[in-house]
Amino acid sequence: MTSPRVEIDLGKIQANARCLVRRLGARGLSVTGVTKAVCGHPDVAGAMLDGGVVGLADARIKNVVRMRMEGIKCPISMIRAPLVSEMEDVVRCCDASYNTEMDTILKLGAAAKQQGTSHGVILMVEMGDMREGILPENLNDFATRVSATPGVALKGIAANFACMGNVAPTAGDMDMLSRLADQVEGACGPFVGLVSGGGSANLPWALGKDSSGRVNNLRLGEAILLGTDPVTGQPITGLHTDAFALFAEVIETSDKPSAIPPASIAPELGILKLVRNDDLRARAILAVGQQDTETSGLTFPSGIMFIGATSDHAVVDTTKSAVSVGSEMKMGTNYSALMRAMNAPDVAKVVHGKQKMNGRSKDCETQPYLTLV
């Protein structure tokens, strides 16, 4: 089989989604499945939907187009601010987008009017992650301007946590987001239907004892895909952590010194020679490297110790677990390693458990999603 490759277990992704949808649904929270780490892979998106998520979200319009072309017809949101060069495709392919710039929203409205439709706008609020967001004190005025903009409809507000700052949100943060939703309604009138309280880092709060208030949605990627908490890296109880596995072929095995020895010139040969070191360790080289994945984010089998990597080689210590040339090594991935492997053209993607998507037609000939190049 082709190597390197990512093998994907759709059944485990669906089970993770179903478990989270059930547990959060009991708290009044819906789940939006985030597909950016898998580049909008349609089968993974389908597994999330079969698990009960209410819609999908991605950060790249090409990923959204890919899903639409494969017959995914559910609501899809653009969770990164739309690029000016992609306005028409965002309006055409996405039901809503997360926004922080008024100029962008005006252009979205113009594109929506040209297409004879209305585009949903969700306002991202800065609540401490220090990435994107409107400052809370400016939110009411901003929302009022959005409500008066032709071609768009204010659908909700949202916040982001633990991406730049790696700090999980608190109950106080969620209470503030609820109050901001109330204030926006008081300032500009339209009902704030969606109050999205963040992503997988918010699960400890969402599954805890505190009231959810107005917060009624989470955007989940890592928790569904990998079953882990992005802040701590720890497994989430009840979820599969092995829905994805990276395989790479062993291309060299040898015994080499545990430390880099000094070099000298052998007088009798007149050539460079490594000084002898009797502390030898078994090492193997894998045909996978930094251009294929984030090698520091890989989890290796028991007895295998990661030494280092270059652009297309990974070196491991195999003293406690012998391997042979031509064999394959199976590795787990964290979120960064998965994202890079799924985006790497030389890493094959092999899907297990693929089934006919429930009622989601694969016939896209009449779908107007072909303008993006």
mmCIF file of C-alpha atoms in Angstrom:
data_model
loop_
_atom_site.group_PDB
_atom_site.id
_atom_site.type_symbol
_atom_site.label_atom_id
_atom_site.label_comp_id
_atom_site.label_asym_id
_atom_site.label_seq_id
_atom_site.Cartn_x
_atom_site.Cartn_y
_atom_site.Cartn_z
ATOM 1 C CA MET A 1 0.000 0.000 0.000
ATOM 2 C CA THR A 2 1.146 3.561 -0.693
ATOM 3 C CA SER A 3 3.407 5.084 1.949
ATOM 4 C CA PRO A 4 3.395 7.519 3.626
ATOM 5 C CA ARG A 5 -0.360 7.556 4.140
ATOM 6 C CA VAL A 6 -3.022 8.599 6.610
ATOM 7 C CA GLU A 7 -5.624 5.950 7.366
ATOM 8 C CA ILE A 8 -8.987 7.330 8.492
ATOM 9 C CA ASP A 9 -11.603 5.397 10.496
ATOM 10 C CA LEU A 10 -14.917 7.067 9.694
ATOM 11 C CA GLY A 11 -16.817 4.961 12.218
ATOM 12 C CA LYS A 12 -14.759 6.368 15.082
ATOM 13 C CA ILE A 13 -15.211 9.944 13.851
ATOM 14 C CA GLN A 14 -18.960 9.405 13.605
ATOM 15 C CA ALA A 15 -19.017 7.868 17.086
ATOM 16 C CA ASN A 16 -17.073 10.816 18.549
ATOM 17 C CA ALA A 17 -19.452 13.283 16.924
ATOM 18 C CA ARG A 18 -22.498 11.365 18.130
ATOM 19 C CA CYS A 19 -21.181 11.196 21.692
ATOM 20 C CA LEU A 20 -20.436 14.924 21.831
ATOM 21 C CA VAL A 21 -23.715 15.888 20.167
ATOM 22 C CA ARG A 22 -25.624 13.814 22.720
ATOM 23 C CA ARG A 23 -23.729 15.112 25.750
ATOM 24 C CA LEU A 24 -23.832 18.753 24.676
ATOM 25 C CA GLY A 25 -27.413 18.515 23.458
ATOM 26 C CA ALA A 26 -28.453 17.676 26.992
ATOM 27 C CA ARG A 27 -27.002 21.076 27.986
ATOM 28 C CA GLY A 28 -28.774 22.951 25.185
ATOM 29 C CA LEU A 29 -25.686 23.237 22.996
ATOM 30 C CA SER A 30 -25.530 22.320 19.311
ATOM 31 C CA VAL A 31 -22.332 21.204 17.579
ATOM 32 C CA THR A 32 -20.796 22.561 14.384
ATOM 33 C CA GLY A 33 -18.167 20.216 12.925
ATOM 34 C CA VAL A 34 -14.933 21.959 11.913
ATOM 35 C CA THR A 35 -13.259 20.364 8.879
ATOM 36 C CA LYS A 36 -10.206 22.595 8.357
ATOM 37 C CA ALA A 37 -7.706 20.090 9.810
ATOM 38 C CA VAL A 38 -8.744 17.521 7.193
ATOM 39 C CA CYS A 39 -8.878 20.016 4.301
ATOM 40 C CA GLY A 40 -12.616 19.606 3.944
ATOM 41 C CA HIS A 41 -12.353 15.852 3.286
ATOM 42 C CA PRO A 42 -15.909 14.974 2.179
ATOM 43 C CA ASP A 43 -15.961 11.536 3.827
ATOM 44 C CA VAL A 44 -14.869 12.976 7.152
ATOM 45 C CA ALA A 45 -17.471 15.734 6.783
ATOM 46 C CA GLY A 46 -20.094 13.071 6.076
ATOM 47 C CA ALA A 47 -19.102 11.131 9.191
ATOM 48 C CA MET A 48 -19.501 14.279 11.294
ATOM 49 C CA LEU A 49 -22.931 14.902 9.806
ATOM 50 C CA ASP A 50 -23.959 11.291 10.365
ATOM 51 C CA GLY A 51 -22.919 11.818 13.973
ATOM 52 C CA GLY A 52 -25.473 14.611 14.298
ATOM 53 C CA VAL A 53 -23.622 17.923 13.919
ATOM 54 C CA VAL A 54 -25.941 20.713 12.782
ATOM 55 C CA GLY A 55 -23.533 22.027 10.169
ATOM 56 C CA LEU A 56 -19.912 22.360 9.147
ATOM 57 C CA ALA A 57 -17.304 25.102 9.277
ATOM 58 C CA ASP A 58 -13.996 25.605 7.522
ATOM 59 C CA ALA A 59 -11.345 28.299 7.118
ATOM 60 C CA ARG A 60 -10.518 27.792 3.418
ATOM 61 C CA ILE A 61 -12.950 28.368 0.578
ATOM 62 C CA LYS A 62 -11.270 25.632 -1.488
ATOM 63 C CA ASN A 63 -12.183 23.142 1.230
ATOM 64 C CA VAL A 64 -15.789 24.318 1.171
ATOM 65 C CA VAL A 65 -15.918 24.045 -2.622
ATOM 66 C CA ARG A 66 -14.530 20.514 -2.336
ATOM 67 C CA MET A 67 -17.327 19.521 0.035
ATOM 68 C CA ARG A 68 -20.013 21.160 -2.079
ATOM 69 C CA MET A 69 -18.710 19.402 -5.186
ATOM 70 C CA GLU A 70 -19.064 16.089 -3.350
ATOM 71 C CA GLY A 71 -22.704 16.760 -2.546
ATOM 72 C CA ILE A 72 -22.489 18.141 0.991
ATOM 73 C CA LYS A 73 -25.598 20.331 1.194
ATOM 74 C CA CYS A 74 -25.800 21.143 4.899
ATOM 75 C CA PRO A 75 -25.158 24.669 6.252
ATOM 76 C CA ILE A 76 -21.447 25.533 6.004
ATOM 77 C CA SER A 77 -19.827 28.565 7.620
ATOM 78 C CA MET A 78 -16.535 30.268 6.809
ATOM 79 C CA ILE A 79 -14.827 30.616 10.203
ATOM 80 C CA ARG A 80 -11.886 32.699 8.978
ATOM 81 C CA ALA A 81 -12.652 36.218 7.771
ATOM 82 C CA PRO A 82 -13.394 35.997 4.024
ATOM 83 C CA LEU A 83 -10.752 37.249 1.618
ATOM 84 C CA VAL A 84 -11.794 40.138 -0.606
ATOM 85 C CA SER A 85 -10.753 38.096 -3.653
ATOM 86 C CA GLU A 86 -13.146 35.285 -2.661
ATOM 87 C CA MET A 87 -16.347 37.178 -1.855
ATOM 88 C CA GLU A 88 -18.441 35.698 -4.653
ATOM 89 C CA ASP A 89 -17.454 32.134 -3.826
ATOM 90 C CA VAL A 90 -17.988 32.645 -0.100
ATOM 91 C CA VAL A 91 -21.517 33.908 -0.712
ATOM 92 C CA ARG A 92 -22.188 31.148 -3.239
ATOM 93 C CA CYS A 93 -20.866 28.262 -1.138
ATOM 94 C CA CYS A 94 -21.260 29.363 2.482
ATOM 95 C CA ASP A 95 -24.463 30.066 4.339
ATOM 96 C CA ALA A 96 -22.657 32.362 6.771
ATOM 97 C CA SER A 97 -19.211 33.692 7.648
ATOM 98 C CA TYR A 98 -17.499 34.903 10.817
ATOM 99 C CA ASN A 99 -16.475 38.533 10.490
ATOM 100 C CA THR A 100 -14.662 41.386 12.227
ATOM 101 C CA GLU A 101 -14.270 44.026 9.477
ATOM 102 C CA MET A 102 -17.055 46.304 8.257
ATOM 103 C CA ASP A 103 -15.485 46.744 4.809
ATOM 104 C CA THR A 104 -15.555 42.971 4.353
ATOM 105 C CA ILE A 105 -19.202 42.794 5.383
ATOM 106 C CA LEU A 106 -20.129 45.563 2.939
ATOM 107 C CA LYS A 107 -18.467 43.611 0.123
ATOM 108 C CA LEU A 108 -20.239 40.412 1.196
ATOM 109 C CA GLY A 109 -23.524 42.282 1.076
ATOM 110 C CA ALA A 110 -22.803 43.597 -2.424
ATOM 111 C CA ALA A 111 -21.889 40.099 -3.643
ATOM 112 C CA ALA A 112 -25.040 38.654 -2.080
ATOM 113 C CA LYS A 113 -27.231 41.269 -3.758
ATOM 114 C CA GLN A 114 -25.663 40.440 -7.132
ATOM 115 C CA GLN A 115 -26.502 36.778 -6.563
ATOM 116 C CA GLY A 116 -30.028 37.560 -5.410
ATOM 117 C CA THR A 117 -29.526 36.141 -1.936
ATOM 118 C CA SER A 118 -28.695 37.108 1.636
ATOM 119 C CA HIS A 119 -25.518 36.104 3.442
ATOM 120 C CA GLY A 120 -25.419 35.335 7.158
ATOM 121 C CA VAL A 121 -22.939 37.262 9.319
ATOM 122 C CA ILE A 122 -21.628 36.089 12.686
ATOM 123 C CA LEU A 123 -19.594 38.655 14.581
ATOM 124 C CA MET A 124 -16.427 37.412 16.280
ATOM 125 C CA VAL A 125 -15.784 39.105 19.618
ATOM 126 C CA GLU A 126 -12.314 39.514 21.138
ATOM 127 C CA MET A 127 -12.419 37.925 24.582
ATOM 128 C CA GLY A 128 -8.766 37.424 25.434
ATOM 129 C CA ASP A 129 -7.301 35.063 22.853
ATOM 130 C CA MET A 130 -5.775 38.109 21.129
ATOM 131 C CA ARG A 131 -6.258 36.820 17.619
ATOM 132 C CA GLU A 132 -9.327 38.071 15.737
ATOM 133 C CA GLY A 133 -12.324 39.836 17.203
ATOM 134 C CA ILE A 134 -14.271 43.030 17.771
ATOM 135 C CA LEU A 135 -13.628 44.619 21.164
ATOM 136 C CA PRO A 136 -16.703 44.158 23.397
ATOM 137 C CA GLU A 137 -17.121 47.909 23.908
ATOM 138 C CA ASN A 138 -17.437 48.374 20.132
ATOM 139 C CA LEU A 139 -19.775 45.457 19.493
ATOM 140 C CA ASN A 140 -23.144 47.242 19.766
ATOM 141 C CA ASP A 141 -22.253 49.979 17.277
ATOM 142 C CA PHE A 142 -20.724 47.405 14.934
ATOM 143 C CA ALA A 143 -23.806 45.163 15.098
ATOM 144 C CA THR A 144 -26.083 48.140 14.424
ATOM 145 C CA ARG A 145 -24.161 48.920 11.222
ATOM 146 C CA VAL A 146 -24.343 45.287 10.127
ATOM 147 C CA SER A 147 -28.106 45.210 10.683
ATOM 148 C CA ALA A 148 -28.455 48.172 8.340
ATOM 149 C CA THR A 149 -26.305 46.659 5.577
ATOM 150 C CA PRO A 150 -28.205 45.358 2.518
ATOM 151 C CA GLY A 151 -27.464 41.812 1.425
ATOM 152 C CA VAL A 152 -26.430 40.465 4.843
ATOM 153 C CA ALA A 153 -28.286 39.294 7.923
ATOM 154 C CA LEU A 154 -26.883 39.329 11.451
ATOM 155 C CA LYS A 155 -27.137 35.723 12.639
ATOM 156 C CA GLY A 156 -25.111 35.681 15.821
ATOM 157 C CA ILE A 157 -21.968 36.371 17.780
ATOM 158 C CA ALA A 158 -19.042 34.128 18.634
ATOM 159 C CA ALA A 159 -15.784 34.034 20.548
ATOM 160 C CA ASN A 160 -12.510 32.199 20.104
ATOM 161 C CA PHE A 161 -10.299 30.738 22.826
ATOM 162 C CA ALA A 162 -7.064 28.757 23.257
ATOM 163 C CA CYS A 163 -5.688 29.306 19.756
ATOM 164 C CA MET A 164 -3.140 32.086 20.278
ATOM 165 C CA GLY A 165 -3.237 32.246 24.052
ATOM 166 C CA ASN A 166 -3.735 28.530 24.787
ATOM 167 C CA VAL A 167 -5.941 29.490 27.729
ATOM 168 C CA ALA A 168 -9.275 27.737 28.192
ATOM 169 C CA PRO A 169 -12.366 29.919 28.654
ATOM 170 C CA THR A 170 -13.999 30.287 32.042
ATOM 171 C CA ALA A 171 -17.611 30.383 33.191
ATOM 172 C CA GLY A 172 -17.151 34.133 33.547
ATOM 173 C CA ASP A 173 -16.195 34.403 29.884
ATOM 174 C CA MET A 174 -19.348 32.552 28.883
ATOM 175 C CA ASP A 175 -21.509 34.731 31.129
ATOM 176 C CA MET A 176 -20.030 37.802 29.444
ATOM 177 C CA LEU A 177 -20.757 36.382 25.992
ATOM 178 C CA SER A 178 -24.380 35.824 27.048
ATOM 179 C CA ARG A 179 -24.640 39.423 28.265
ATOM 180 C CA LEU A 180 -23.145 40.682 25.004
ATOM 181 C CA ALA A 181 -25.853 38.811 23.061
ATOM 182 C CA ASP A 182 -28.509 40.532 25.175
ATOM 183 C CA GLN A 183 -26.880 43.918 24.625
ATOM 184 C CA VAL A 184 -26.685 43.464 20.851
ATOM 185 C CA GLU A 185 -30.389 42.643 20.715
ATOM 186 C CA GLY A 186 -31.162 45.713 22.779
ATOM 187 C CA ALA A 187 -29.031 47.931 20.583
ATOM 188 C CA CYS A 188 -30.082 46.876 17.110
ATOM 189 C CA GLY A 189 -33.189 44.719 17.357
ATOM 190 C CA PRO A 190 -32.561 41.431 15.503
ATOM 191 C CA PHE A 191 -32.643 38.273 17.609
ATOM 192 C CA VAL A 192 -29.161 36.816 18.081
ATOM 193 C CA GLY A 193 -29.908 33.233 17.160
ATOM 194 C CA LEU A 194 -26.383 31.843 17.399
ATOM 195 C CA VAL A 195 -24.111 32.407 20.359
ATOM 196 C CA SER A 196 -21.076 30.250 19.640
ATOM 197 C CA GLY A 197 -18.866 29.890 22.675
ATOM 198 C CA GLY A 198 -15.685 28.612 21.068
ATOM 199 C CA GLY A 199 -14.210 25.268 20.151
ATOM 200 C CA SER A 200 -12.922 22.061 21.659
ATOM 201 C CA ALA A 201 -11.075 23.938 24.422
ATOM 202 C CA ASN A 202 -14.485 24.909 25.820
ATOM 203 C CA LEU A 203 -15.650 21.358 26.497
ATOM 204 C CA PRO A 204 -14.650 21.320 30.193
ATOM 205 C CA TRP A 205 -16.983 24.287 30.753
ATOM 206 C CA ALA A 206 -19.696 22.969 28.449
ATOM 207 C CA LEU A 207 -19.792 19.571 30.151
ATOM 208 C CA GLY A 208 -19.479 21.013 33.647
ATOM 209 C CA LYS A 209 -22.080 22.216 36.132
ATOM 210 C CA ASP A 210 -22.314 25.876 35.141
ATOM 211 C CA SER A 211 -25.351 27.164 33.271
ATOM 212 C CA SER A 212 -24.780 27.670 29.545
ATOM 213 C CA GLY A 213 -26.788 30.902 29.549
ATOM 214 C CA ARG A 214 -27.258 32.237 25.994
ATOM 215 C CA VAL A 215 -24.347 30.174 24.647
ATOM 216 C CA ASN A 216 -25.959 27.555 22.402
ATOM 217 C CA ASN A 217 -23.213 26.262 20.105
ATOM 218 C CA LEU A 218 -19.633 24.986 20.015
ATOM 219 C CA ARG A 219 -17.414 24.622 16.956
ATOM 220 C CA LEU A 220 -15.622 21.296 17.372
ATOM 221 C CA GLY A 221 -12.750 19.967 15.304
ATOM 222 C CA GLU A 222 -10.023 18.403 17.439
ATOM 223 C CA ALA A 223 -12.426 16.798 19.898
ATOM 224 C CA ILE A 224 -14.336 15.008 17.126
ATOM 225 C CA LEU A 225 -11.304 14.096 15.045
ATOM 226 C CA LEU A 226 -8.802 13.135 17.725
ATOM 227 C CA GLY A 227 -10.799 12.829 20.925
ATOM 228 C CA THR A 228 -8.407 15.122 22.805
ATOM 229 C CA ASP A 229 -8.515 18.409 24.715
ATOM 230 C CA PRO A 230 -6.468 20.987 22.757
ATOM 231 C CA VAL A 231 -5.296 22.781 25.900
ATOM 232 C CA THR A 232 -4.036 19.775 27.864
ATOM 233 C CA GLY A 233 -3.602 17.252 25.042
ATOM 234 C CA GLN A 234 -5.329 14.693 27.256
ATOM 235 C CA PRO A 235 -7.953 12.208 25.954
ATOM 236 C CA ILE A 236 -11.593 13.129 26.465
ATOM 237 C CA THR A 237 -13.479 10.424 28.332
ATOM 238 C CA GLY A 238 -15.649 8.296 26.070
ATOM 239 C CA LEU A 239 -14.049 9.364 22.777
ATOM 240 C CA HIS A 240 -11.824 7.516 20.308
ATOM 241 C CA THR A 241 -8.300 8.918 20.068
ATOM 242 C CA ASP A 242 -7.164 6.736 17.146
ATOM 243 C CA ALA A 243 -9.458 7.662 14.255
ATOM 244 C CA PHE A 244 -6.355 8.727 12.285
ATOM 245 C CA ALA A 245 -3.022 6.945 11.879
ATOM 246 C CA LEU A 246 0.043 7.873 9.847
ATOM 247 C CA PHE A 247 2.054 5.063 8.237
ATOM 248 C CA ALA A 248 5.614 5.405 6.920
ATOM 249 C CA GLU A 249 8.042 2.887 5.458
ATOM 250 C CA VAL A 250 11.388 2.024 7.039
ATOM 251 C CA ILE A 251 14.174 2.750 4.509
ATOM 252 C CA GLU A 252 17.289 2.174 6.639
ATOM 253 C CA THR A 253 18.259 0.301 9.802
ATOM 254 C CA SER A 254 21.702 0.494 11.378
ATOM 255 C CA ASP A 255 23.655 0.679 14.616
ATOM 256 C CA LYS A 256 25.120 4.122 15.185
ATOM 257 C CA PRO A 257 26.682 6.033 18.084
ATOM 258 C CA SER A 258 24.247 7.555 20.548
ATOM 259 C CA ALA A 259 26.058 10.906 20.242
ATOM 260 C CA ILE A 260 27.618 12.624 17.276
ATOM 261 C CA PRO A 261 31.339 11.738 17.509
ATOM 262 C CA PRO A 262 34.183 14.056 16.516
ATOM 263 C CA ALA A 263 35.827 13.597 13.131
ATOM 264 C CA SER A 264 39.503 13.166 12.316
ATOM 265 C CA ILE A 265 41.747 12.528 9.338
ATOM 266 C CA ALA A 266 43.013 8.950 9.230
ATOM 267 C CA PRO A 267 46.721 9.464 8.318
ATOM 268 C CA GLU A 268 47.100 6.083 6.678
ATOM 269 C CA LEU A 269 44.138 6.741 4.370
ATOM 270 C CA GLY A 270 44.153 10.505 4.084
ATOM 271 C CA ILE A 271 40.344 10.559 4.426
ATOM 272 C CA LEU A 272 37.822 11.815 6.958
ATOM 273 C CA LYS A 273 37.053 9.169 9.561
ATOM 274 C CA LEU A 274 34.611 9.089 12.480
ATOM 275 C CA VAL A 275 36.210 8.429 15.841
ATOM 276 C CA ARG A 276 35.128 5.037 17.161
ATOM 277 C CA ASN A 277 32.366 5.075 19.775
ATOM 278 C CA ASP A 278 31.334 1.776 21.326
ATOM 279 C CA ASP A 279 28.022 3.141 22.661
ATOM 280 C CA LEU A 280 25.951 2.039 19.673
ATOM 281 C CA ARG A 281 22.169 2.249 19.381
ATOM 282 C CA ALA A 282 19.835 0.721 16.825
ATOM 283 C CA ARG A 283 18.350 3.387 14.594
ATOM 284 C CA ALA A 284 15.891 3.432 11.735
ATOM 285 C CA ILE A 285 15.018 6.012 9.118
ATOM 286 C CA LEU A 286 11.391 6.490 8.038
ATOM 287 C CA ALA A 287 10.393 7.855 4.643
ATOM 288 C CA VAL A 288 8.450 10.771 6.092
ATOM 289 C CA GLY A 289 9.627 14.205 7.118
ATOM 290 C CA GLN A 290 8.829 17.795 7.911
ATOM 291 C CA GLN A 291 7.341 18.471 4.486
ATOM 292 C CA ASP A 292 4.831 15.657 5.131
ATOM 293 C CA THR A 293 3.785 16.329 8.731
ATOM 294 C CA GLU A 294 4.718 17.963 12.016
ATOM 295 C CA THR A 295 7.093 15.217 13.135
ATOM 296 C CA SER A 296 7.290 16.501 16.716
ATOM 297 C CA GLY A 297 3.544 15.865 16.938
ATOM 298 C CA LEU A 298 3.777 12.148 16.163
ATOM 299 C CA THR A 299 3.228 9.375 18.696
ATOM 300 C CA PHE A 300 5.399 6.316 18.116
ATOM 301 C CA PRO A 301 4.848 2.658 19.052
ATOM 302 C CA SER A 302 6.062 1.332 22.387
ATOM 303 C CA GLY A 303 9.833 0.872 22.374
ATOM 304 C CA ILE A 304 10.405 3.460 19.613
ATOM 305 C CA MET A 305 11.994 6.807 20.510
ATOM 306 C CA PHE A 306 11.912 9.791 18.168
ATOM 307 C CA ILE A 307 15.372 11.293 17.564
ATOM 308 C CA GLY A 308 14.801 13.953 14.935
ATOM 309 C CA ALA A 309 13.688 14.767 11.408
ATOM 310 C CA THR A 310 14.661 16.641 8.279
ATOM 311 C CA SER A 311 12.564 17.596 5.275
ATOM 312 C CA ASP A 312 11.890 14.019 4.156
ATOM 313 C CA HIS A 313 13.465 11.731 6.794
ATOM 314 C CA ALA A 314 12.477 10.865 10.355
ATOM 315 C CA VAL A 315 15.041 9.124 12.568
ATOM 316 C CA VAL A 316 13.987 6.893 15.460
ATOM 317 C CA ASP A 317 15.776 4.777 18.052
ATOM 318 C CA THR A 318 14.716 1.136 17.707
ATOM 319 C CA THR A 319 17.059 -0.460 20.251
ATOM 320 C CA LYS A 320 14.088 -1.797 22.230
ATOM 321 C CA SER A 321 11.952 -2.728 19.236
ATOM 322 C CA ALA A 322 13.650 -4.069 16.124
ATOM 323 C CA VAL A 323 12.288 -3.169 12.675
ATOM 324 C CA SER A 324 13.312 -4.162 9.176
ATOM 325 C CA VAL A 325 13.762 -2.287 5.911
ATOM 326 C CA GLY A 326 10.537 -2.331 3.922
ATOM 327 C CA SER A 327 8.302 -2.668 6.982
ATOM 328 C CA GLU A 328 5.917 0.089 7.997
ATOM 329 C CA MET A 329 5.579 2.006 11.230
ATOM 330 C CA LYS A 330 2.194 3.196 12.487
ATOM 331 C CA MET A 331 2.107 6.534 14.302
ATOM 332 C CA GLY A 332 -0.525 8.610 16.030
ATOM 333 C CA THR A 333 -0.851 12.330 15.370
ATOM 334 C CA ASN A 334 -1.692 15.428 17.316
ATOM 335 C CA TYR A 335 -3.736 18.185 15.695
ATOM 336 C CA SER A 336 -0.783 19.933 14.024
ATOM 337 C CA ALA A 337 0.651 16.694 12.673
ATOM 338 C CA LEU A 338 -2.748 15.637 11.323
ATOM 339 C CA MET A 339 -3.381 19.010 9.685
ATOM 340 C CA ARG A 340 -0.048 19.007 7.862
ATOM 341 C CA ALA A 341 -0.313 15.365 6.805
ATOM 342 C CA MET A 342 -3.820 15.893 5.406
ATOM 343 C CA ASN A 343 -2.556 18.917 3.466
ATOM 344 C CA ALA A 344 0.562 17.177 2.112
ATOM 345 C CA PRO A 345 0.148 16.049 -1.522
ATOM 346 C CA ASP A 346 2.620 13.173 -1.131
ATOM 347 C CA VAL A 347 0.746 11.637 1.807
ATOM 348 C CA ALA A 348 -2.025 9.316 0.597
ATOM 349 C CA LYS A 349 -5.393 9.346 2.360
ATOM 350 C CA VAL A 350 -7.061 5.951 2.851
ATOM 351 C CA VAL A 351 -10.614 5.840 4.210
ATOM 352 C CA HIS A 352 -12.092 2.910 6.143
ATOM 353 C CA GLY A 353 -15.788 2.480 6.844
ATOM 354 C CA LYS A 354 -16.995 4.557 3.921
ATOM 355 C CA GLN A 355 -20.711 4.232 3.368
ATOM 356 C CA LYS A 356 -23.250 5.936 1.151
ATOM 357 C CA MET A 357 -23.931 9.316 2.697
ATOM 358 C CA ASN A 358 -27.412 9.431 4.152
ATOM 359 C CA GLY A 359 -29.454 11.166 1.482
ATOM 360 C CA ARG A 360 -26.588 13.443 0.457
ATOM 361 C CA SER A 361 -26.531 13.243 -3.304
ATOM 362 C CA LYS A 362 -23.198 12.865 -5.059
ATOM 363 C CA ASP A 363 -24.638 14.368 -8.252
ATOM 364 C CA CYS A 364 -23.306 17.921 -8.361
ATOM 365 C CA GLU A 365 -23.687 18.766 -12.025
ATOM 366 C CA THR A 366 -26.358 21.350 -11.277
ATOM 367 C CA GLN A 367 -24.538 22.865 -8.283
ATOM 368 C CA PRO A 368 -23.052 26.337 -8.979
ATOM 369 C CA TYR A 369 -19.802 25.791 -7.105
ATOM 370 C CA LEU A 370 -17.353 25.758 -10.001
ATOM 371 C CA THR A 371 -16.078 29.320 -10.228
ATOM 372 C CA LEU A 372 -13.130 28.908 -7.877
ATOM 373 C CA VAL A 373 -9.838 28.025 -9.577
#
